[in-house]
Short mmCIF file of C-alpha atoms in Angstrom, two decimals:
data_model
loop_
_atom_site.label_atom_id
_atom_site.label_comp_id
_atom_site.label_asym_id
_atom_site.label_seq_id
_atom_site.Cartn_x
_atom_site.Cartn_y
_atom_site.Cartn_z
CA UNK A 319 0.04 -0.01 0.00
CA UNK A 320 1.27 3.48 -0.70
CA UNK A 321 1.87 5.97 2.06
CA UNK A 322 2.57 9.60 2.05
CA UNK A 323 3.74 11.84 4.79
CA UNK A 324 0.69 14.08 4.58
CA UNK A 325 -1.76 11.25 4.85
CA UNK A 326 -0.17 8.41 6.65
CA UNK A 327 -3.10 8.01 9.01
CA UNK A 328 -5.63 7.46 6.18
CA UNK A 329 -4.41 3.89 5.76
CA UNK A 330 -7.22 2.49 7.78
CA UNK A 331 -9.52 3.30 4.79
CA UNK A 332 -7.91 0.60 2.73
CA UNK A 333 -9.80 -2.75 2.52
CA UNK A 334 -8.95 -6.29 1.77
CA UNK A 335 -11.22 -8.55 -0.33
CA UNK A 336 -13.64 -10.59 1.74
CA UNK A 337 -12.39 -13.98 2.77
CA UNK A 338 -14.25 -17.17 3.65
CA UNK A 339 -14.13 -18.24 7.33
CA UNK A 340 -12.42 -21.43 6.14
CA UNK A 341 -9.50 -19.33 5.04
CA UNK A 342 -8.84 -17.99 8.56
CA UNK A 343 -7.04 -21.04 9.96
CA UNK A 344 -3.61 -19.80 8.59
CA UNK A 345 -4.25 -16.19 7.72
CA UNK A 346 -2.76 -16.81 4.29
CA UNK A 347 -5.59 -18.47 2.45
CA UNK A 348 -7.50 -17.40 -0.65
CA UNK A 349 -6.64 -13.91 -1.82
CA UNK A 350 -3.71 -13.50 0.62
CA UNK A 351 -0.37 -14.61 -0.88
CA UNK A 352 1.10 -17.79 0.59
CA UNK A 353 4.39 -16.11 1.58
CA UNK A 354 6.18 -16.56 4.83
CA UNK A 355 9.77 -15.57 4.16
CA UNK A 356 10.75 -15.06 7.84
CA UNK A 357 10.67 -18.72 8.67
CA UNK A 358 9.10 -20.30 11.77
CA UNK A 359 6.65 -18.32 13.83
CA UNK A 360 8.17 -17.16 17.10
CA UNK A 361 5.15 -18.44 18.71
CA UNK A 362 3.15 -15.49 20.03
CA UNK A 363 -0.07 -17.21 21.25
CA UNK A 364 -3.33 -15.71 20.06
CA UNK A 365 -6.69 -17.26 20.82
CA UNK A 366 -9.84 -15.72 19.59
CA UNK A 367 -13.35 -16.77 18.41
CA UNK A 368 -14.09 -17.84 14.90
CA UNK A 369 -16.20 -14.77 14.27
CA UNK A 370 -13.35 -12.48 15.45
CA UNK A 371 -10.86 -14.16 13.18
CA UNK A 372 -13.14 -13.93 10.20
CA UNK A 373 -13.71 -10.23 10.98
CA UNK A 374 -9.89 -9.66 11.19
CA UNK A 375 -9.31 -11.31 7.80
CA UNK A 376 -12.14 -9.42 6.16
CA UNK A 377 -10.82 -5.91 7.23
CA UNK A 378 -7.13 -6.31 7.68
CA UNK A 379 -6.57 -2.59 7.28
CA UNK A 380 -9.24 -1.56 9.67
CA UNK A 381 -8.36 -0.66 13.27
CA UNK A 382 -10.39 -3.66 14.40
CA UNK A 383 -7.70 -6.12 13.45
CA UNK A 384 -5.14 -4.46 15.70
CA UNK A 385 -7.63 -3.88 18.58
CA UNK A 386 -8.85 -7.45 18.59
CA UNK A 387 -5.27 -8.70 18.51
CA UNK A 388 -4.06 -6.41 21.26
CA UNK A 389 -6.92 -7.43 23.55
CA UNK A 390 -6.74 -11.13 22.90
CA UNK A 391 -3.05 -11.80 22.63
CA UNK A 392 -0.23 -11.97 25.21
CA UNK A 393 3.46 -12.12 24.80
CA UNK A 394 3.90 -14.45 27.72
CA UNK A 395 2.91 -18.06 28.40
CA UNK A 396 -0.73 -18.71 28.99
CA UNK A 397 -2.14 -20.85 31.82
CA UNK A 398 -5.35 -21.53 29.98
CA UNK A 399 -6.03 -24.85 28.40
CA UNK A 400 -5.75 -24.74 24.61
CA UNK A 401 -8.95 -23.91 22.82
CA UNK A 402 -9.64 -25.79 19.67
CA UNK A 403 -10.94 -22.83 17.69
CA UNK A 404 -9.76 -21.07 14.58
CA UNK A 405 -6.88 -18.83 15.42
CA UNK A 406 -5.37 -15.79 13.75
CA UNK A 407 -1.60 -16.06 13.55
CA UNK A 408 -0.13 -12.57 13.17
CA UNK A 409 3.36 -13.95 12.30
CA UNK A 410 1.90 -15.75 9.28
CA UNK A 411 -0.25 -12.88 8.16
CA UNK A 412 0.53 -11.15 4.86
CA UNK A 413 -1.84 -8.73 3.13
CA UNK A 414 -2.44 -8.57 -0.60
CA UNK A 415 -0.17 -5.52 -0.68
CA UNK A 416 2.61 -7.52 0.92
CA UNK A 417 2.40 -5.87 4.36
CA UNK A 418 3.13 -7.94 7.46
CA UNK A 419 1.35 -7.46 10.73
CA UNK A 420 4.33 -5.32 11.88
CA UNK A 421 3.76 -3.03 8.87
CA UNK A 422 0.18 -2.57 9.94
CA UNK A 423 1.07 -1.87 13.55
CA UNK A 424 3.44 0.91 12.39
CA UNK A 425 0.93 2.28 9.82
CA UNK A 426 -1.79 2.61 12.50
CA UNK A 427 0.81 3.95 15.00
CA UNK A 428 0.12 1.24 17.61
CA UNK A 429 3.54 1.74 19.12
CA UNK A 430 3.32 -0.68 22.04
CA UNK A 431 2.35 -3.61 19.84
CA UNK A 432 4.87 -2.71 17.28
CA UNK A 433 7.67 -2.61 19.83
CA UNK A 434 6.52 -5.97 21.14
CA UNK A 435 6.81 -7.50 17.70
CA UNK A 436 10.23 -5.88 17.04
CA UNK A 437 11.52 -7.40 20.33
CA UNK A 438 10.65 -10.94 19.25
CA UNK A 439 10.97 -11.15 15.46
CA UNK A 440 13.89 -12.13 13.26
CA UNK A 441 15.90 -9.93 10.95
CA UNK A 442 14.27 -11.41 7.94
CA UNK A 443 10.85 -10.34 9.33
CA UNK A 444 12.21 -6.82 10.28
CA UNK A 445 13.52 -6.29 6.72
CA UNK A 446 10.50 -7.62 4.83
CA UNK A 447 9.54 -5.27 1.91
CA UNK A 448 5.92 -4.90 0.85
CA UNK A 449 4.82 -4.52 -2.71
CA UNK A 450 6.13 -0.93 -2.77
CA UNK A 451 9.46 -2.23 -1.43
CA UNK A 452 8.88 -0.37 1.95
CA UNK A 453 10.26 -2.03 5.01
CA UNK A 454 8.97 -1.32 8.55
CA UNK A 455 11.75 1.22 8.87
CA UNK A 456 10.48 3.20 5.79
CA UNK A 457 6.96 3.22 7.28
CA UNK A 458 8.26 4.36 10.72
CA UNK A 459 9.93 7.26 8.81
CA UNK A 460 6.72 8.14 7.03
CA UNK A 461 4.71 8.14 10.26
CA UNK A 462 7.42 10.08 12.20
CA UNK A 463 7.78 7.42 14.96
CA UNK A 464 11.36 8.03 16.13
CA UNK A 465 11.06 5.58 19.03
CA UNK A 466 10.20 2.70 16.59
CA UNK A 467 12.96 3.92 14.20
CA UNK A 468 15.47 3.59 17.03
CA UNK A 469 14.40 0.20 18.13
CA UNK A 470 14.45 -1.11 14.59
CA UNK A 471 18.02 0.15 14.17
CA UNK A 472 19.11 -1.36 17.51
CA UNK A 473 17.65 -4.73 16.45
CA UNK A 474 19.66 -4.67 13.25
CA UNK A 475 17.12 -3.60 10.62
CA UNK A 476 18.86 -2.93 7.29
CA UNK A 477 19.07 0.82 6.75
CA UNK A 478 20.21 0.46 3.16
CA UNK A 479 17.20 -1.13 1.61
CA UNK A 480 15.49 1.00 -1.03
CA UNK A 481 11.88 1.47 -1.82
CA UNK A 482 10.44 1.60 -5.35
CA UNK A 483 11.75 5.14 -5.79
CA UNK A 484 15.22 4.09 -4.61
CA UNK A 485 14.88 5.92 -1.40
CA UNK A 486 16.37 4.52 1.75
CA UNK A 487 14.82 5.51 5.10
CA UNK A 488 17.51 8.25 5.42
CA UNK A 489 16.47 9.67 1.92
CA UNK A 490 12.85 9.92 3.29
CA UNK A 491 14.05 11.67 6.49
CA UNK A 492 16.04 14.22 4.49
CA UNK A 493 13.24 14.79 2.00
CA UNK A 494 10.63 15.46 4.71
CA UNK A 495 12.89 17.09 7.24
CA UNK A 496 12.49 14.48 9.96
CA UNK A 497 15.29 15.64 12.22
CA UNK A 498 14.23 13.52 15.19
CA UNK A 499 14.08 10.38 13.02
CA UNK A 500 17.43 11.14 11.54
CA UNK A 501 19.00 11.28 15.00
CA UNK A 502 17.33 8.00 15.83
CA UNK A 503 18.72 6.46 12.67
CA UNK A 504 22.21 7.76 12.72
CA UNK A 505 23.37 8.30 16.34
CA UNK A 506 25.88 5.83 17.79
CA UNK A 507 24.65 3.16 20.20
CA UNK A 508 24.86 4.50 23.74
CA UNK A 509 26.36 2.41 26.55
CA UNK A 510 22.94 2.29 28.26
CA UNK A 511 21.36 0.85 25.12
CA UNK A 512 24.14 -1.63 24.73
CA UNK A 513 23.64 -2.80 28.30
CA UNK A 514 19.86 -2.99 28.05
CA UNK A 515 19.80 -4.94 24.75
CA UNK A 516 22.82 -7.19 25.24
CA UNK A 517 25.85 -7.55 22.96
CA UNK A 518 23.98 -9.52 20.25
CA UNK A 519 20.91 -7.26 20.03
CA UNK A 520 22.12 -4.02 18.57
CA UNK A 521 23.15 -3.16 15.02
CA UNK A 522 26.94 -3.44 14.39
CA UNK A 523 26.73 -2.57 10.64
CA UNK A 524 27.64 1.10 11.31
CA UNK A 525 25.84 4.23 10.21
CA UNK A 526 23.79 4.39 7.00
CA UNK A 527 25.52 4.93 3.70
CA UNK A 528 25.34 8.68 3.05
CA UNK A 529 26.46 8.36 -0.55
CA UNK A 530 23.76 6.08 -1.92
CA UNK A 531 21.79 7.53 -4.81
CA UNK A 532 18.03 7.07 -5.23
CA UNK A 533 16.50 6.43 -8.65
CA UNK A 534 16.47 10.18 -9.33
CA UNK A 535 20.27 10.15 -8.87
CA UNK A 536 20.21 12.09 -5.61
CA UNK A 537 22.03 11.50 -2.33
CA UNK A 538 20.72 12.43 1.06
CA UNK A 539 22.74 15.70 1.05
CA UNK A 540 21.27 16.62 -2.37
CA UNK A 541 17.76 16.15 -0.98
CA UNK A 542 18.49 18.17 2.14
CA UNK A 543 19.73 21.10 -0.05
CA UNK A 544 16.80 20.80 -2.47
CA UNK A 545 14.41 21.04 0.44
CA UNK A 546 16.33 23.94 1.88
CA UNK A 547 16.92 22.28 5.19
CA UNK A 548 19.95 24.02 6.77
CA UNK A 549 19.92 21.82 9.97
CA UNK A 550 19.78 18.58 7.95
CA UNK A 551 22.66 19.78 5.78
CA UNK A 552 24.66 20.62 8.86
CA UNK A 553 23.98 17.18 10.37
CA UNK A 554 24.87 15.26 7.20
CA UNK A 555 28.18 17.17 6.77
CA UNK A 556 29.07 16.59 10.42
CA UNK A 557 28.21 12.89 9.90
CA UNK A 558 30.71 12.63 6.99
CA UNK A 559 28.65 13.18 3.91
CA UNK A 560 30.89 13.97 0.95
CA UNK A 561 30.09 17.57 -0.02
CA UNK A 562 31.37 17.14 -3.62
CA UNK A 563 29.37 14.05 -4.63
CA UNK A 564 27.61 14.57 -8.00
CA UNK A 565 23.97 13.69 -8.62
CA UNK A 566 23.65 11.23 -11.43
CA UNK A 567 21.48 13.06 -13.97
CA UNK A 568 23.62 16.13 -14.83
CA UNK A 569 26.56 15.97 -12.45
CA UNK A 570 25.54 18.78 -10.15
CA UNK A 571 27.05 18.95 -6.73
CA UNK A 572 25.20 20.16 -3.60
CA UNK A 573 26.82 23.56 -4.38
CA UNK A 574 25.34 23.72 -7.91
CA UNK A 575 21.87 22.82 -6.38
CA UNK A 576 22.22 25.64 -3.80
CA UNK A 577 23.16 28.13 -6.46
CA UNK A 578 20.21 27.14 -8.62
CA UNK A 579 17.91 27.66 -5.65
CA UNK A 580 19.37 31.07 -4.93
CA UNK A 581 20.10 30.03 -1.31
CA UNK A 582 23.17 32.09 -0.45
CA UNK A 583 23.09 30.73 3.17
CA UNK A 584 23.43 27.15 1.93
CA UNK A 585 26.07 28.28 -0.61
CA UNK A 586 28.13 29.77 2.20
CA UNK A 587 27.77 26.72 4.42
CA UNK A 588 28.80 24.33 1.65
CA UNK A 589 31.76 26.48 0.87
CA UNK A 590 32.84 26.38 4.45
CA UNK A 591 32.32 22.63 4.38
CA UNK A 592 34.93 22.23 1.66
CA UNK A 593 32.82 22.31 -1.45
CA UNK A 594 34.84 22.64 -4.72
CA UNK A 595 33.94 26.10 -5.97
CA UNK A 596 34.90 25.18 -9.57
CA UNK A 597 33.33 21.68 -9.60
CA UNK A 598 32.14 21.06 -13.16
CA UNK A 599 28.78 19.49 -14.17
CA UNK A 600 28.77 16.93 -17.01
CA UNK A 601 28.43 19.88 -19.39
CA UNK A 602 31.46 21.65 -17.82
CA UNK A 603 29.38 24.42 -16.09
CA UNK A 604 30.71 25.51 -12.67
CA UNK A 605 28.56 27.02 -9.92
CA UNK A 606 29.72 30.41 -11.10
CA UNK A 607 28.34 29.67 -14.61
CA UNK A 608 24.93 29.02 -13.00
CA UNK A 609 25.06 32.10 -10.77
CA UNK A 610 26.02 34.45 -13.61
CA UNK A 611 23.44 32.86 -15.90
CA UNK A 612 20.80 33.54 -13.33
CA UNK A 613 21.99 37.14 -12.78
CA UNK A 614 22.53 36.43 -9.04
CA UNK A 615 25.04 38.98 -8.12
CA UNK A 616 25.10 38.05 -4.43
CA UNK A 617 25.98 34.40 -5.00
CA UNK A 618 28.35 35.31 -7.80
CA UNK A 619 30.29 37.56 -5.42
CA UNK A 620 30.30 34.89 -2.73
CA UNK A 621 31.79 32.38 -5.26
CA UNK A 622 34.34 34.83 -6.49
CA UNK A 623 35.39 35.51 -2.90
CA UNK A 624 35.87 31.78 -2.50
CA UNK A 625 38.26 31.72 -5.53
CA UNK A 626 35.95 30.79 -8.35
CA UNK A 627 37.64 30.93 -11.84
CA UNK A 628 36.06 33.54 -14.08
CA UNK A 629 37.77 32.13 -17.16
CA UNK A 630 37.01 28.47 -16.81
CA UNK A 631 35.19 27.31 -19.97
CA UNK A 632 32.37 24.84 -20.14
CA UNK A 633 31.99 22.32 -22.97
CA UNK A 634 30.61 25.05 -25.22
CA UNK A 635 33.78 27.10 -24.60
CA UNK A 636 31.84 29.74 -22.57
CA UNK A 637 33.42 31.21 -19.47
CA UNK A 638 31.45 32.88 -16.66
CA UNK A 639 32.88 36.14 -17.88
CA UNK A 640 31.47 35.42 -21.37
CA UNK A 641 28.04 34.88 -19.89
CA UNK A 642 28.22 38.07 -17.92
CA UNK A 643 29.49 40.11 -20.93
CA UNK A 644 26.06 40.12 -22.50
CA UNK A 645 24.62 41.61 -19.31
CA UNK A 646 24.51 45.27 -18.45
CA UNK A 647 25.82 44.57 -14.96
CA UNK A 648 28.89 42.58 -15.91
CA UNK A 649 31.06 44.16 -13.26
CA UNK A 650 28.53 43.38 -10.59
CA UNK A 651 28.29 39.75 -11.69
CA UNK A 652 31.99 39.35 -12.13
CA UNK A 653 33.57 41.48 -9.43
CA UNK A 654 37.25 40.98 -10.21
CA UNK A 655 40.21 43.22 -10.82
CA UNK A 656 44.03 42.96 -10.83
CA UNK A 657 44.29 43.14 -7.02
CA UNK A 658 44.38 39.78 -5.28
CA UNK A 659 44.93 39.05 -1.65
CA UNK A 660 46.52 35.62 -0.91
CA UNK A 661 45.46 34.41 -4.24
CA UNK A 662 41.82 35.50 -3.90
CA UNK A 663 40.22 38.38 -5.74
CA UNK A 664 39.34 41.46 -3.73
CA UNK A 665 35.63 42.31 -4.16
#
């Protein structure tokens, strides 16, 4: 099922096709695909009446499924004698859209139940991708549940899996400015967390890959710049994101993107972070080419102060000075003269 940040709580409106009561024994009969990739059920006991099981199967995306499960299931051993009735097994459940029961708990923001599942399930279950290739970690990002994000990371959930748009959970956090979720995703494991979970329980795979491109060719830093999120840019650079990585479509760096947006604050921050002021795109254009072409005198001046080369040609043999020559304010766009201080032009 498809989720969006603006309407993540509307998922309860989705419906599953009606199932016959005879299909409720396993939770995977009929229209539900017979997939159970995570292996043996960890054995959470769930005893409920036949009518309740049939109702759960008929409205898997309705809140009734989670409410009935929460009120009739326990995570501990039961002293009651086994009841020979049809049972709903949440570990075997898989919707037509490929969502596990954990997916649904996160979608409906039933945090206590989601955390209980996370504590008992295998990595294969944690990393299961639905038909949109969304893992529970993707959905926790969409629904802004930082506590669940952190628990998934500590349990070893794969932070590198990509959804159908090529986005990792960190891409989503950067796109939608989810600072709290980014902290939960990237911060090192604290000593208290290590002691609480035990040496085998937390993720030892290291921080997420900050250089992975989505299917639009963008890294997390590119997305943070495109969405004008200064705090996210700061966090990514401090976490080791490479400031000169090129996006895959036209070879723009984060500095090119900031210049195109006219964001002089981001331009200054990226320059302080070591951005190559003369980095070429695939067509040879530098950030100064873009600033001059957009008649942005403020950014052009900032680039020149950082040492941008006014005479560097692109693939069409045009320099930034050539582009400015056709403008009435050429001196404003290219503020250079013969006086240089420590190799930099005096503006």
